[in-house]
Structure formats: structure tokens, C-alpha cells
Coordinates of C-alpha atoms in Angstrom, one line a residue:
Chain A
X1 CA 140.0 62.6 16.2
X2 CA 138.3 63.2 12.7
X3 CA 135.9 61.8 12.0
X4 CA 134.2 61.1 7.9
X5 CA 131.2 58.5 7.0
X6 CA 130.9 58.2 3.2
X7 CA 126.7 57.0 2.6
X8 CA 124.8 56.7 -0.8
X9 CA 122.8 54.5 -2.8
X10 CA 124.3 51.1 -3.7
X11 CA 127.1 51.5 -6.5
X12 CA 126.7 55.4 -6.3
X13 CA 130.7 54.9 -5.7
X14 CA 131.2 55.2 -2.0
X15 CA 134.0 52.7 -1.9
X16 CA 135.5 54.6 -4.8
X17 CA 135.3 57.7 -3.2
X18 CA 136.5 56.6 0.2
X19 CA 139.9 54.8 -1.8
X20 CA 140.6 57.7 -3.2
X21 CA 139.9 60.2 -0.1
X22 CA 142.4 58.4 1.1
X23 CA 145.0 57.7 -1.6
X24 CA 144.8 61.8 -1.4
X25 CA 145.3 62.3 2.5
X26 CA 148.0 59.8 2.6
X27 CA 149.9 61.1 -0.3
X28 CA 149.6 64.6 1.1
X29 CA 151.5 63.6 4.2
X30 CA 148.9 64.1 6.9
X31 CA 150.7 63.9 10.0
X32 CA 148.6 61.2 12.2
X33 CA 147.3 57.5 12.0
X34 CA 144.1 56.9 9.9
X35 CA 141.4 54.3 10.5
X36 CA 139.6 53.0 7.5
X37 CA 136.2 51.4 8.6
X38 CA 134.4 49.0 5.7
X39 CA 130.9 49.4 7.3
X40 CA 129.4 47.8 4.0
X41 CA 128.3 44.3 4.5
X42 CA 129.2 43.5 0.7
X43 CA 133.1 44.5 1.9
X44 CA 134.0 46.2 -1.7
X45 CA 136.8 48.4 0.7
X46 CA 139.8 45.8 1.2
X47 CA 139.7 44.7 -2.0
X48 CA 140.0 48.5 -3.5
X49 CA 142.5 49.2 -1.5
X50 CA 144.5 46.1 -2.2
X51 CA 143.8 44.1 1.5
X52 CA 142.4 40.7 2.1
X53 CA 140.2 40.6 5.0
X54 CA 140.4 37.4 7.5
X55 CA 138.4 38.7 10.7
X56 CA 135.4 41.1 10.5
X57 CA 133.3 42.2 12.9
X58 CA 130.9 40.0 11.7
X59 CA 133.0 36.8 12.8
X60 CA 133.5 38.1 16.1
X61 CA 129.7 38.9 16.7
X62 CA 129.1 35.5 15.6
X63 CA 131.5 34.0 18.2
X64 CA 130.4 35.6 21.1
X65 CA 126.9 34.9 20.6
X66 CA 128.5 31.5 19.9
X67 CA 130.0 31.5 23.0
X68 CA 127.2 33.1 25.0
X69 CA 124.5 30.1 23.6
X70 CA 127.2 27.5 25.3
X71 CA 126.7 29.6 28.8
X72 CA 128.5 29.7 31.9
X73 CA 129.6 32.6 34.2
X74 CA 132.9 32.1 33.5
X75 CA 132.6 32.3 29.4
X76 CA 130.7 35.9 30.1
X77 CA 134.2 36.9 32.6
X78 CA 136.3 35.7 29.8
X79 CA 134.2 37.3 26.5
X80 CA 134.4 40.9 28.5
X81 CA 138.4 40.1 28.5
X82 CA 138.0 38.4 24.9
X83 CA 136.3 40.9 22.7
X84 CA 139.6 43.6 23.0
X85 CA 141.6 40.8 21.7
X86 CA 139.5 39.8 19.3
X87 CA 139.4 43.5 17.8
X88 CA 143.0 44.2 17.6
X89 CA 143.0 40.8 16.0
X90 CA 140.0 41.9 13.4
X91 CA 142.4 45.2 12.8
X92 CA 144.7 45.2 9.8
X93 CA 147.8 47.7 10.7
X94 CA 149.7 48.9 7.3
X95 CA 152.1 51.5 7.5
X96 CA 150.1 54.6 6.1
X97 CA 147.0 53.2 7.8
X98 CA 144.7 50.7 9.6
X99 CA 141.4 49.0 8.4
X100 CA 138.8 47.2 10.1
X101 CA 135.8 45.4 8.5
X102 CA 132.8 45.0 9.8
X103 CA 131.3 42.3 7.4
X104 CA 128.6 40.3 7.2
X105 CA 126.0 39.3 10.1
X106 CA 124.8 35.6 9.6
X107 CA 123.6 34.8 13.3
X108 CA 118.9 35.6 12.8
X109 CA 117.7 37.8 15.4
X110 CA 118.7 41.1 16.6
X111 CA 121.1 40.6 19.1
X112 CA 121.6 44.5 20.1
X113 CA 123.4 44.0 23.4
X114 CA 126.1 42.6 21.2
X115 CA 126.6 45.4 18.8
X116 CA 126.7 47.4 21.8
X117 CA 129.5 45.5 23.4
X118 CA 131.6 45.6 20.0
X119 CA 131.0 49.1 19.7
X120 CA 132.4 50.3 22.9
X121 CA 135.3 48.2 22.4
X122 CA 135.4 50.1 18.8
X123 CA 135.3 53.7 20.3
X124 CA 138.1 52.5 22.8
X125 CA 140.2 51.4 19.8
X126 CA 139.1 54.8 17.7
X127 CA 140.1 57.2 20.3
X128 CA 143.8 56.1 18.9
X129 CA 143.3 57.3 16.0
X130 CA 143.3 61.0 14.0
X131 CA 141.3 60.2 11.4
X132 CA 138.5 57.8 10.6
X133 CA 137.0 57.1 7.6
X134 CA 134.2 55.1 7.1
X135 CA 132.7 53.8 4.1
X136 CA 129.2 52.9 5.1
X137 CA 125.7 51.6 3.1
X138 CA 123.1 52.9 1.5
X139 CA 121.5 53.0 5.6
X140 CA 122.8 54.4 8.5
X141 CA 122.3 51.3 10.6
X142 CA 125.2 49.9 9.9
X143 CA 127.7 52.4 11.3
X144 CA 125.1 53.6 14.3
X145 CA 124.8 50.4 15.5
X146 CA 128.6 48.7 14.9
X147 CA 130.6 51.6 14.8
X148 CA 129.7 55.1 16.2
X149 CA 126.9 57.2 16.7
X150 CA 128.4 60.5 15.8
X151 CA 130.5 62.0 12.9
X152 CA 132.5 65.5 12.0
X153 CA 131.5 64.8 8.3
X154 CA 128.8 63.1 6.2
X155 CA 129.5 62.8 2.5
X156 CA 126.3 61.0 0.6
X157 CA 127.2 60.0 -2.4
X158 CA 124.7 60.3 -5.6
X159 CA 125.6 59.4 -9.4
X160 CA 123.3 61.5 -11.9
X161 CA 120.1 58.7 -11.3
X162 CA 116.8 59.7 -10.2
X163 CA 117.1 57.0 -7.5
X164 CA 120.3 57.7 -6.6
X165 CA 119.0 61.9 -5.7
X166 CA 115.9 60.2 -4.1
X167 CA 118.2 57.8 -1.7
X168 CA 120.8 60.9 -1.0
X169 CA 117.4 62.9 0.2
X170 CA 115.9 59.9 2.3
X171 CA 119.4 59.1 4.0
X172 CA 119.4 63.3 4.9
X173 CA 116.1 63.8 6.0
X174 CA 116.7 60.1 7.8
X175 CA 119.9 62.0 9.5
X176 CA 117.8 65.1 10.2
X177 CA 114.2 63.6 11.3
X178 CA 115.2 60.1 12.8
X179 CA 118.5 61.7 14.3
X180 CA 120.3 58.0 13.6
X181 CA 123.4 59.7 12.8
X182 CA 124.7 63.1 14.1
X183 CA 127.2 65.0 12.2
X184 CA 128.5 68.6 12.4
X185 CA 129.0 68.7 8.3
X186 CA 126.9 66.7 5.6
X187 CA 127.3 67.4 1.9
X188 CA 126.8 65.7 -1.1
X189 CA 129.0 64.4 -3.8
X190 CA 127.9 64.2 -7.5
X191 CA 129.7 60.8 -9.1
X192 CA 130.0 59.9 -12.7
X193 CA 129.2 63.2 -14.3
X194 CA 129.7 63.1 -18.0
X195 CA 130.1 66.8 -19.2
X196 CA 127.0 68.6 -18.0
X197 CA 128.1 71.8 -15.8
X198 CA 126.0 73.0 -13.4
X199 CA 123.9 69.2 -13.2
X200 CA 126.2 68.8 -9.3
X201 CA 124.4 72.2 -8.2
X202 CA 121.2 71.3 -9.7
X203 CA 121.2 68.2 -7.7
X204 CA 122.2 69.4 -4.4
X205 CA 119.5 71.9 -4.4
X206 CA 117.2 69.3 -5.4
X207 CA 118.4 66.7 -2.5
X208 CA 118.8 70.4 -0.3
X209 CA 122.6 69.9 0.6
X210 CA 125.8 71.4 0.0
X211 CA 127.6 70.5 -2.6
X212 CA 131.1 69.5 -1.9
X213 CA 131.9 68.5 -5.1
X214 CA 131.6 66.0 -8.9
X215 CA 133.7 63.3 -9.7
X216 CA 133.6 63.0 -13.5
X217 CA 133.2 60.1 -15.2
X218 CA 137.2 58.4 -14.9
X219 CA 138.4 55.7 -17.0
X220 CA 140.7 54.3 -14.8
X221 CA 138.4 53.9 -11.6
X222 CA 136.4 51.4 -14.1
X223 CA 139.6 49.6 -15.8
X224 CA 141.7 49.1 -12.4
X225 CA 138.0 48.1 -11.2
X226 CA 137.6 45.6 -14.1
X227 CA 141.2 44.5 -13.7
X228 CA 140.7 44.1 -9.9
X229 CA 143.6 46.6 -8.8
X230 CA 144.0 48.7 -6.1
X231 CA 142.3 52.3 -6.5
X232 CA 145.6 53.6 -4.0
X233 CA 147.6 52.8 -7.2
X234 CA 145.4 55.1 -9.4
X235 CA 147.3 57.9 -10.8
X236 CA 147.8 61.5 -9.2
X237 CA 146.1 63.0 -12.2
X238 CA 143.6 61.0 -12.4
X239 CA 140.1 63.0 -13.0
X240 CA 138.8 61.4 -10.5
X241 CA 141.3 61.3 -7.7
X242 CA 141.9 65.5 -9.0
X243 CA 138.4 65.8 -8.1
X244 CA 138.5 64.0 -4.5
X245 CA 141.5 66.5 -3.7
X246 CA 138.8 69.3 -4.4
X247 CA 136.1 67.9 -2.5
X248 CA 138.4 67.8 1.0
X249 CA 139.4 70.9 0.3
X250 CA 135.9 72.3 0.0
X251 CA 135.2 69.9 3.5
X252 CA 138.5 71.4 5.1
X253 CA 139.2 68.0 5.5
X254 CA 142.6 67.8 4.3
Chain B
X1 CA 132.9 31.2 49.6
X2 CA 134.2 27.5 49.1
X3 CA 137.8 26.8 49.6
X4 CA 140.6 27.8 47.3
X5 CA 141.8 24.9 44.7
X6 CA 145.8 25.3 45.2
X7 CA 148.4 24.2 42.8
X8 CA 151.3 22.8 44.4
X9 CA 151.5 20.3 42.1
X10 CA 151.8 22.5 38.9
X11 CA 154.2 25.0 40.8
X12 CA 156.8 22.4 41.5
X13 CA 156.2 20.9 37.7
X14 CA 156.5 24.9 36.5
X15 CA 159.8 25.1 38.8
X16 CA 161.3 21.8 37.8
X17 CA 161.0 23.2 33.7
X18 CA 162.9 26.4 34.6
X19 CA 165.6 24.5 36.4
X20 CA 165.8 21.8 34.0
X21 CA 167.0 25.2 31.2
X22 CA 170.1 25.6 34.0
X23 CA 171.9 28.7 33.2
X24 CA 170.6 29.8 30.7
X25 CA 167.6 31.4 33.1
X26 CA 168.4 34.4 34.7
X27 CA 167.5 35.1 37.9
X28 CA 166.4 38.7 38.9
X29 CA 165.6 40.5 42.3
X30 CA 163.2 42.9 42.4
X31 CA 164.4 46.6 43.8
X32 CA 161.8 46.5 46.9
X33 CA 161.2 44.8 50.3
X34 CA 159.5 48.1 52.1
X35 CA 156.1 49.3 51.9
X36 CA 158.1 52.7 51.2
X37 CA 160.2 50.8 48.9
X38 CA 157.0 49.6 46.9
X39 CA 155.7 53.0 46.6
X40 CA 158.9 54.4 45.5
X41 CA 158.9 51.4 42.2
X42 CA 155.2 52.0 41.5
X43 CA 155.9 56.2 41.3
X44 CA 159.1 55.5 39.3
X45 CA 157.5 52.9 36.8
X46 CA 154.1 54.7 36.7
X47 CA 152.5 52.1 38.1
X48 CA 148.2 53.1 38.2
X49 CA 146.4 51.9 41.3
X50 CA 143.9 49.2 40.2
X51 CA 141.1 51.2 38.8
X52 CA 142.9 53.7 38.0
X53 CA 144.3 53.0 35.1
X54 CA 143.4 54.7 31.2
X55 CA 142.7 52.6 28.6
X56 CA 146.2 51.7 26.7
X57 CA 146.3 50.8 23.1
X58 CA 149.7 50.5 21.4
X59 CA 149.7 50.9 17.7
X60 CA 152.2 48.3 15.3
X61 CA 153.9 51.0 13.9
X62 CA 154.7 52.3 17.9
X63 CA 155.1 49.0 19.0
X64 CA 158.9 48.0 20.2
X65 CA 158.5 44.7 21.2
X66 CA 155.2 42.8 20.5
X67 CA 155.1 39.1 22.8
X68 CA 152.4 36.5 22.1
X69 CA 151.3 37.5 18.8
X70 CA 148.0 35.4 17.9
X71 CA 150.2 33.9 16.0
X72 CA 152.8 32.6 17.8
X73 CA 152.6 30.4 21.1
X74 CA 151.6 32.5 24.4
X75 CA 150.9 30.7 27.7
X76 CA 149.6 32.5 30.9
X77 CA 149.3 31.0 34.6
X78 CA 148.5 32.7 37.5
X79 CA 149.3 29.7 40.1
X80 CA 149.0 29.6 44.1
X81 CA 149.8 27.3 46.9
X82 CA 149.1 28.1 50.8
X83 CA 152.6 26.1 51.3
X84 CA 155.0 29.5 51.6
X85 CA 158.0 27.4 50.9
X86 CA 157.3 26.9 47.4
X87 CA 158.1 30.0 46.5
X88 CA 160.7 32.1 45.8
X89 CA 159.0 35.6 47.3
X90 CA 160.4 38.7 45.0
X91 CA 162.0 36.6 42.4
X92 CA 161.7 37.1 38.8
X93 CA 162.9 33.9 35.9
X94 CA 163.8 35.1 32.7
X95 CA 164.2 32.6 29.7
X96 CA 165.1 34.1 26.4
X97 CA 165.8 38.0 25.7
X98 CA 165.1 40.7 27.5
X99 CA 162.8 43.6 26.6
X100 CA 165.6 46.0 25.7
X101 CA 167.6 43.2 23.7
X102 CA 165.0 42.9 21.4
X103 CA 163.6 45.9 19.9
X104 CA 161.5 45.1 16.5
X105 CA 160.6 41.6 17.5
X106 CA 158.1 39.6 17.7
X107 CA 158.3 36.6 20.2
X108 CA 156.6 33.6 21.7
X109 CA 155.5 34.0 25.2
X110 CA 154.4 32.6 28.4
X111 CA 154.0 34.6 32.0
X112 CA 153.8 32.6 34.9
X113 CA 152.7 33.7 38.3
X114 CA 153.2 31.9 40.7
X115 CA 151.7 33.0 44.5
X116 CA 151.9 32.1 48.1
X117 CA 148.5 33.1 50.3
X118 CA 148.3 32.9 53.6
X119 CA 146.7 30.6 55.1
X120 CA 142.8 30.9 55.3
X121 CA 142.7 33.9 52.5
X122 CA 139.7 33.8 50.3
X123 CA 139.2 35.4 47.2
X124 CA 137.5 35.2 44.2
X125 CA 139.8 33.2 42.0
X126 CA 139.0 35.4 38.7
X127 CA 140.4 38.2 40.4
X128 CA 143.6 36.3 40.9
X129 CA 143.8 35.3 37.2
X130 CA 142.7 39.0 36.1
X131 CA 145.3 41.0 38.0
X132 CA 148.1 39.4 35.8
X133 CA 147.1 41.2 32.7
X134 CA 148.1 44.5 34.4
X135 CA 145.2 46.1 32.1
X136 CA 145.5 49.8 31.5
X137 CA 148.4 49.9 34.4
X138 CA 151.3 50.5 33.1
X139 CA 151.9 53.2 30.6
X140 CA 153.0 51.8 27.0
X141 CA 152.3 48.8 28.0
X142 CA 149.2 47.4 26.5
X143 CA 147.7 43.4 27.0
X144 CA 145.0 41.5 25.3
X145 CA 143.6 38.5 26.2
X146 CA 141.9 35.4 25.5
X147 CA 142.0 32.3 28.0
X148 CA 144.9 30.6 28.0
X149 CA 146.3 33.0 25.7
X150 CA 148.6 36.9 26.1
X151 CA 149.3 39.3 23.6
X152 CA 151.4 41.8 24.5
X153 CA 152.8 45.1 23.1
X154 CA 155.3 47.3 24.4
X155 CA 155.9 50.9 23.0
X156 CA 159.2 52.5 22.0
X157 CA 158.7 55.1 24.4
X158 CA 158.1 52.7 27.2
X159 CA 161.4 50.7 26.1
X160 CA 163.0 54.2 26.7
X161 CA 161.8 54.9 29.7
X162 CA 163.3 52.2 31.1
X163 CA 160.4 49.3 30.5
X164 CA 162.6 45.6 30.8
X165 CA 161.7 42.4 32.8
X166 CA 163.0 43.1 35.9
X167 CA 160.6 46.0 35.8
X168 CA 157.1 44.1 34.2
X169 CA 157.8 41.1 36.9
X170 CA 158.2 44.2 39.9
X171 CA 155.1 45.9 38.7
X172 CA 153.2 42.4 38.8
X173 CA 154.6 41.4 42.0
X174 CA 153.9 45.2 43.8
X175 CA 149.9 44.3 41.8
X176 CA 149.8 41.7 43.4
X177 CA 151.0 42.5 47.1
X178 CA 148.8 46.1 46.5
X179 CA 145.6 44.4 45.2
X180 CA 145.2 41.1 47.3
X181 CA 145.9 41.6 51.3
X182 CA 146.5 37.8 51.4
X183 CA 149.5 37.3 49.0
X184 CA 152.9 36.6 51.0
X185 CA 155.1 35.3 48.1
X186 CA 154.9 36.1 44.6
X187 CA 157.4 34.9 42.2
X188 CA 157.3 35.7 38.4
X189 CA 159.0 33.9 35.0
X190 CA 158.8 35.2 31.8
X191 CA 160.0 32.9 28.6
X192 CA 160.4 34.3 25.5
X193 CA 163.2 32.0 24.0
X194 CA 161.3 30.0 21.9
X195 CA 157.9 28.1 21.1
X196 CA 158.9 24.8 22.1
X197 CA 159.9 26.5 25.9
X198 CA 156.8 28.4 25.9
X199 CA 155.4 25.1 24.8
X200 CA 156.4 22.8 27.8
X201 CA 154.2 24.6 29.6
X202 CA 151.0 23.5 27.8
X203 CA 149.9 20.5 29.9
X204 CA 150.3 22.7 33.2
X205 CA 147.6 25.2 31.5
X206 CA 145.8 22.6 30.6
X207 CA 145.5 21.1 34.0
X208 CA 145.2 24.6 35.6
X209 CA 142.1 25.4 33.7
X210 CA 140.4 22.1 34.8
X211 CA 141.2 23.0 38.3
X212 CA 140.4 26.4 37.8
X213 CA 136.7 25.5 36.2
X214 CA 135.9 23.9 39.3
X215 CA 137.2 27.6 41.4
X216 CA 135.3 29.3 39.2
X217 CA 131.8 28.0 40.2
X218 CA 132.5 30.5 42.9
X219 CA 129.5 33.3 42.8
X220 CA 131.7 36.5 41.9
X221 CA 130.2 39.8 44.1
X222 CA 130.1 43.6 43.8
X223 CA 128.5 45.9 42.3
X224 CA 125.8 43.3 40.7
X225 CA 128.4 42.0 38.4
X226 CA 126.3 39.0 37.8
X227 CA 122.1 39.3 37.4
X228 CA 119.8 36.3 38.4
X229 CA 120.3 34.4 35.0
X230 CA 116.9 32.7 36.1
X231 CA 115.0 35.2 33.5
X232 CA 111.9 35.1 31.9
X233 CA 111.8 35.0 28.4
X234 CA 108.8 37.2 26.8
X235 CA 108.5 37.3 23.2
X236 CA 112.3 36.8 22.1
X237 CA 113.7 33.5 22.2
X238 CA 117.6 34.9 22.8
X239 CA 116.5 37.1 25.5
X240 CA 118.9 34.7 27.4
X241 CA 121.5 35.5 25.1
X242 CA 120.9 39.0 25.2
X243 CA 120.9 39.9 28.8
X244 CA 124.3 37.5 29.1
X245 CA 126.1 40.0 26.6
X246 CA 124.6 42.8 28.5
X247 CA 126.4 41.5 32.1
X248 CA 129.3 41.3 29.9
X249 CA 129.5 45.0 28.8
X250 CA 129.1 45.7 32.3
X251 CA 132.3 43.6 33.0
X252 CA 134.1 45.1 30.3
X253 CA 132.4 49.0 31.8
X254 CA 134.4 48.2 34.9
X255 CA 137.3 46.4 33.8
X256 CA 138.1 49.6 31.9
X257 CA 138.0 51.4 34.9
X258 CA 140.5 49.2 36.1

């Protein structure tokens, strides 16, 4: 299994990126079954890929610290048998791939032991699967602690902004120093370029990654965005989706 | 341990709905009566010792036959009597189509088990109820479950090697006789006809689980499945909470080695 977690400052275009990674992979035909993960709270993923989301991961942690606070030995036998179920309820199955969102947290407190529990029914439910994508948040957490602790790939996301370099250097040197996320690749994508050459290279040197690649500044992202449509249904030629076919070939993703 | 609830009562209730459908159940024997016999059916239909099953998870798009969808009606009772003569030992009740007559589809379901012990067997009555789910046994063949509730998928590849009934309500009965030394009879049905027959077996469930709650105040052993819950709470408030969830993973550690 494959594995890709897509990070970046907030509106850096992770979601867009992640839409169209896999508009490309599915319309080249990759043999195998592909998981889409929306580790972003704010769940921007379903709705660019055209899905409506009814369980998250969110929903389920919430119910079985629900059902934990109402007690019993039997509810803890019948939560263990529960939470598989409740996943492959949470999982959306469409016939060029799956999605699974993790969603909000509304339940105070920390409540590890449950994000453990969900994630080892995740990796079971992974382990399926040939590729997974997952588009994450600005932090790590998210995808450590819900989904898994390990990737093949790391794209960080970064538009031209000062603050958006700054968070694509804090999120590496947070993979790199804290170790909260190990990956055998990590590279960074340059979004919304308008025209400047050489501004991608400029920034991964600054940020002190590889550059896998820019996504100019496309049109359509922001009108099927403004008109609420599904980034799948952009166009092949598309500067923007052209670009993403460039950057998993750089990755030797695709 | 303190003595077994039985159901006699809901067995010959469960019975009377399957005879009141007539003819249209069929009535299947299973292929063994040997211990040689039951080896033989477990090699053939790849039937994992308990714990010794991989974890199974059949995709939609590999799924041939998909039973108890969460949404659509799915009943399952594991019931037992120390009375022998109420049940039918080796016998498997089919209401409704078969696996291999029904390759796409999604149906209702209910799976009823219905056991004779012997008399003076004790056993941890979650043990009973969990055995039914087959978990990670069979190959192609994967289960979820809630209480009360079964969702079942069967693969295409399974359906072509030979995965019907006759062969589900075998592997369940063979689980059965392999896993617990104390069941003499077992006796299987499987509906799949229709919501309002999965349905008539609501109140049964219903009245199960009450009967059940009360089994179930049984301590359950091994392997410190269960911690003292009398804990002490230090700074965090949900430590209770906490620690519960972490006896749970352990429950779901083991049941995948299952």
C-alpha cells in the first residue's frame, strides 16, 4: 500500500491539490483501489469531489465515548465488536474509489485511548487498500493521531505568502525534530503562482525541501469552487490539473 | 460461574415461525457426522481454527452478495437450551434465496443459532454469542457487527469457490462443536426472504437480550480481559472513560487474533 499525506497552511490548496491528484490517478487507469482520507476537520474534501458525508470519524468517537460514560462490561465487549462496523459504515465505496472523513471532534478532553482504538481499526481497513491519500491540516496531529503514523510521501502545500513558506518550514522541521509524522519522501508544492519562473525553486530552498512542483494560478479551480462543483469534473487540460500530472511524476507516484 | 440462562422458550417461538412459512423453508443436512468428517468440511471450506483466522475485509466493488446492510433489517440470535430434544442437531433452515441465487444483491437478514449443551456445561455466555460472527474465519467472508444487528459480505471469489448456505450453516455448526466441548446439538436458520420475515423475529431478540443482560453479569476471564474498573482518578476527570476504551482495544487486539 501507498501511501500520500497532503499538509500546508490553511487555504494553501491542499483539498485542491488532493482532488486533483486524484482526478489524475484515476483517469490514468491505476490498476488498484484508492482510499481518500479527509483528515481536515473543516471537511472541504467530499464536497470537492462531489460526496456528501453522513458518518465521520468524529461521530463515531463521539459515540463510543457516549457509550463508554453509560458503562457496563458488556457495552466495552460490544464497542470492541462495534467500532469495525461502525467504520465500514463511516466508509463511502464509489466505483473509482473510497473516502472516509474524519470530521469534527466535539466531545472536551483528550480522550487518546479512543483515537487509538479508531486508528487500529483504520490501519486494519487500510491494509485493503493500494493507495491512500490523505488530505490533512495545517498540523500533523490530525492524521498521527486518527489515521496513521507513517507515510511513503509528504507533499506540504505553500501559495507564494510569507506565512504560508513559514508554515511549510515549521510542519518540516515539526516532521524532522518532533518525529510526529515519518515519511520516506516530503516535498513541497508551490500553489497559485502567477507568472514568476523560478519563485517554486526559490521557495523550496528557502523552506529547504524538494520541489515537486507549481500549480499556476487556474481559473477553473476558483469558478467550479465558486459554483460549488466537483474539482473530478475539471478539465484534462486544465493548468492546474496539467501541473498535478507533473508533480506525481516528479514523486514517481503515478 | 452462575448458572446458564436457557431459552427454551424463544427456541420453540423461533421454531414455530419457521414452520408456520411451510414449504417454502428448505431444509438442509450438513455433509458431516465424524470427527474425520468435520475435519474433512473445515479443510475443504477453509475453515481457520479460532484464533487463527486473518483479518477479512471485503470491498463493495468485490462484494457478491452483501446481507444486513445497515440499512436494511438484520437480526442475530445465538439461542441454547439444556433440553436436547429441542433441537434439530446438524440441521440448517433456509428462508429466502440462496447465496449462489443471488449474486449482486443486497438482502435483509437474520441468523439464528440455536444450541443444545449438555447438561452442567458452563461457559461464558459472550463467547457463545461471539462465535456466530465467524470473524476472520472463513475466507471471503467478512461480518460486522453491532448488537442485535449483522452485516455481512460475501466475495465473488468465495461465491465461486463454492460459498452457499449449506456451507456458512456447516462452518457455524463445525465452530461451534470445535470451539465449545459442551455443545451436543446445533441447528442453524438463515432468512433472507424479506424484512417482514426477518422482522417476526424482533420480539424474540428483544427478549433474548433481556435475558442475556442478566448472563452477562458473568465476570468474563483470560488473559486480564477486564482490569479492576475500581480506579483512581488523578488529575483527569474521564480517566474512567479512558481506561474503559483502553480494555476495549485490548478486546478488539485479541478478537483480531481470532
Amino acid at each position: 500500500m501507498k501511501s500520500i499525506a497532503v499538509s500546508g497552511k490553511g487555504g494553501a490548496g491542499k483539498t485542491a491539490l488532493t482532488a486533483m491528484m486524484t482526478k489524475v490517478i484515476i483517469g490514468k487507469g491505476t490498476p488498484g483501489k484508492i482510499l481518500l482520507v479527509d483528515a481536515d476537520p473543516a471537511g472541504g474534501l467530499a464536497p470537492a469531489l462531489g460526496l456528501s458525508v453522513e458518518i465521520t470519524i468524529g461521530n463515531i468517537r463521539e459515540e463510543i465515548i457516549r457509550s463508554v460514560r453509560k458503562g457496563g462490561r458488556k457495552t466495552k465487549a460490544q464497542i470492541a465488536g462495534a467500532v469495525d462496523y461502525k467504520i465500514m459504515e463511516a466508509l463511502a465505496e464509489l466505483e473509482s474509489f473510497s473516502f472516509l472523513a474524519v470530521g469534527r471532534t466535539e466531545t472536551d478532553g483528550c480522550f487518546c485511548p479512543v483515537n487509538d482504538l479508531l486508528r487500529d481499526a483504520i490501519e486494519i481497513l487500510l491494509k485493503d487498500f493500494d493507495l491512500v491519500i490523505i488530505d490533512g491540516e495545517a498540523g500533523l496531529e490530525q492524521i498521527n493521531r486518527k489515521v496513521m503514523r507513517s507515510v511513503d510521501s509528504l507533499i506540504i502545500v505553500t501559495d507564494p505568502s510569507h506565512r504560508g513558506k513559514r508554515t511549510a518550514a515549521g510542519i518540516k522541521d515539526i516532521v524532522e525534530t518532533q518525529r510526529l509524522m515519518k515519511s520516506d519522501q516530503m516535498a513541497l508544492v508551490m500553489n497559485r503562482i502567477k507568472g514568476a519562473v523560478g519563485l517554486g525553486e526559490e521557495a523550496a530552498r528557502e523552506v529547504g525541501l524538494k520541489l515537486a512542483g507549481c500549480i499556476p494560478e487556474d481559473e477553473n479551480i476558483t469558478r467550479y469552487d465558486s459554483m460549488g462543483k466537483p474539482l473530478l469534473e475539471l478539465p484534462e487540460d486544465s493548468p492546474g490539473v496539467v501541473a498535478v500530472q507533473g508533480i506525481l511524476e516528479n514523486l514517481r507516484i503515478n | 460461574m452462575t448458572e446458564l440462562a436457557v431459552f427454551d422458550k424463544q427456541i420453540r417461538r423461533a421454531k414455530a415461525i419457521l414452520e408456520g412459512w411451510g414449504g417454502a423453508v428448505e431444509h438442509l443436512q450438513v455433509p458431516f457426522t465424524t470427527r474425520e468428517e468435520i475435519e474433512s468440511f473445515k479443510r475443504r471450506v477453509g475453515l481457520a481454527q479460532r484464533k487463527e483466522g486473518k483479518p477479512t475485509i471485503v470491498m463493495a466493488e468485490d462484494t457478491a452478495v452483501e446481507l444486513g446492510h445497515p440499512r436494511d433489517t438484520s437480526i442475530n440470535l445465538v439461542l441454547w437450551t439444556f433440553n436436547p430434544e429441542l433441537i434439530e442437531d446438524r440441521t440448517i433452515h433456509l428462508y429466502g434465496p440462496d447465496l449462489d441465487k443471488t449474486n449482486g444483491a443486497r438482502l435483509p437478514y437474520a441468523q439464528i443459532i440455536l444450541l443444545a449443551l449438555k447438561k452442567g456445561f458452563s461457559v461464558d455466555p459472550f463467547s457463545l454469542e461471539s462465535a456466530q460472527f465467524l470473524s476472520n474465519r472463513l475466507p471471503g467472508y467478512m461480518v460486522r457487527m453491532l448488537p442485535g444487528r449483522l452485516w455481512v459480505r460475501v466475495s465473488r471469489q468465495a461465491l465461486l469457490d463454492g460459498l452457499n448456505f449449506s456451507v456458512l450453516g456447516g462452518a457455524l455448526i463445525a465452530a461451534y462443536y470445535d470451539d465449545f466441548p459442551g455443545v451436543e446439538k446445533a441447528e442453524v436458520a438463515f432468512v433472507t426472504a424479506g424484512n417482514d420475515m426477518v422482522k417476526e423475529f424482533v420480539s424474540i431478540a428483544a427478549e433474548t437480550k433481556i435475558i442475556a443482560g442478566n448472563n452477562k453479569k458473568l465476570t468474563l476471564v483470560g488473559d486480564g480481559e477486564y482490569e479492576c474498573e475500581d480506579l483512581n482518578c488523578d488529575d483527569c476527570g474521564e480517566r474512567e472513560v479512558c481506561d474503559d476504551i483502553r480494555d476495549i482495544i485490548i478486546l478488539r487486539r485479541k478478537g483480531k487474533k481470532e
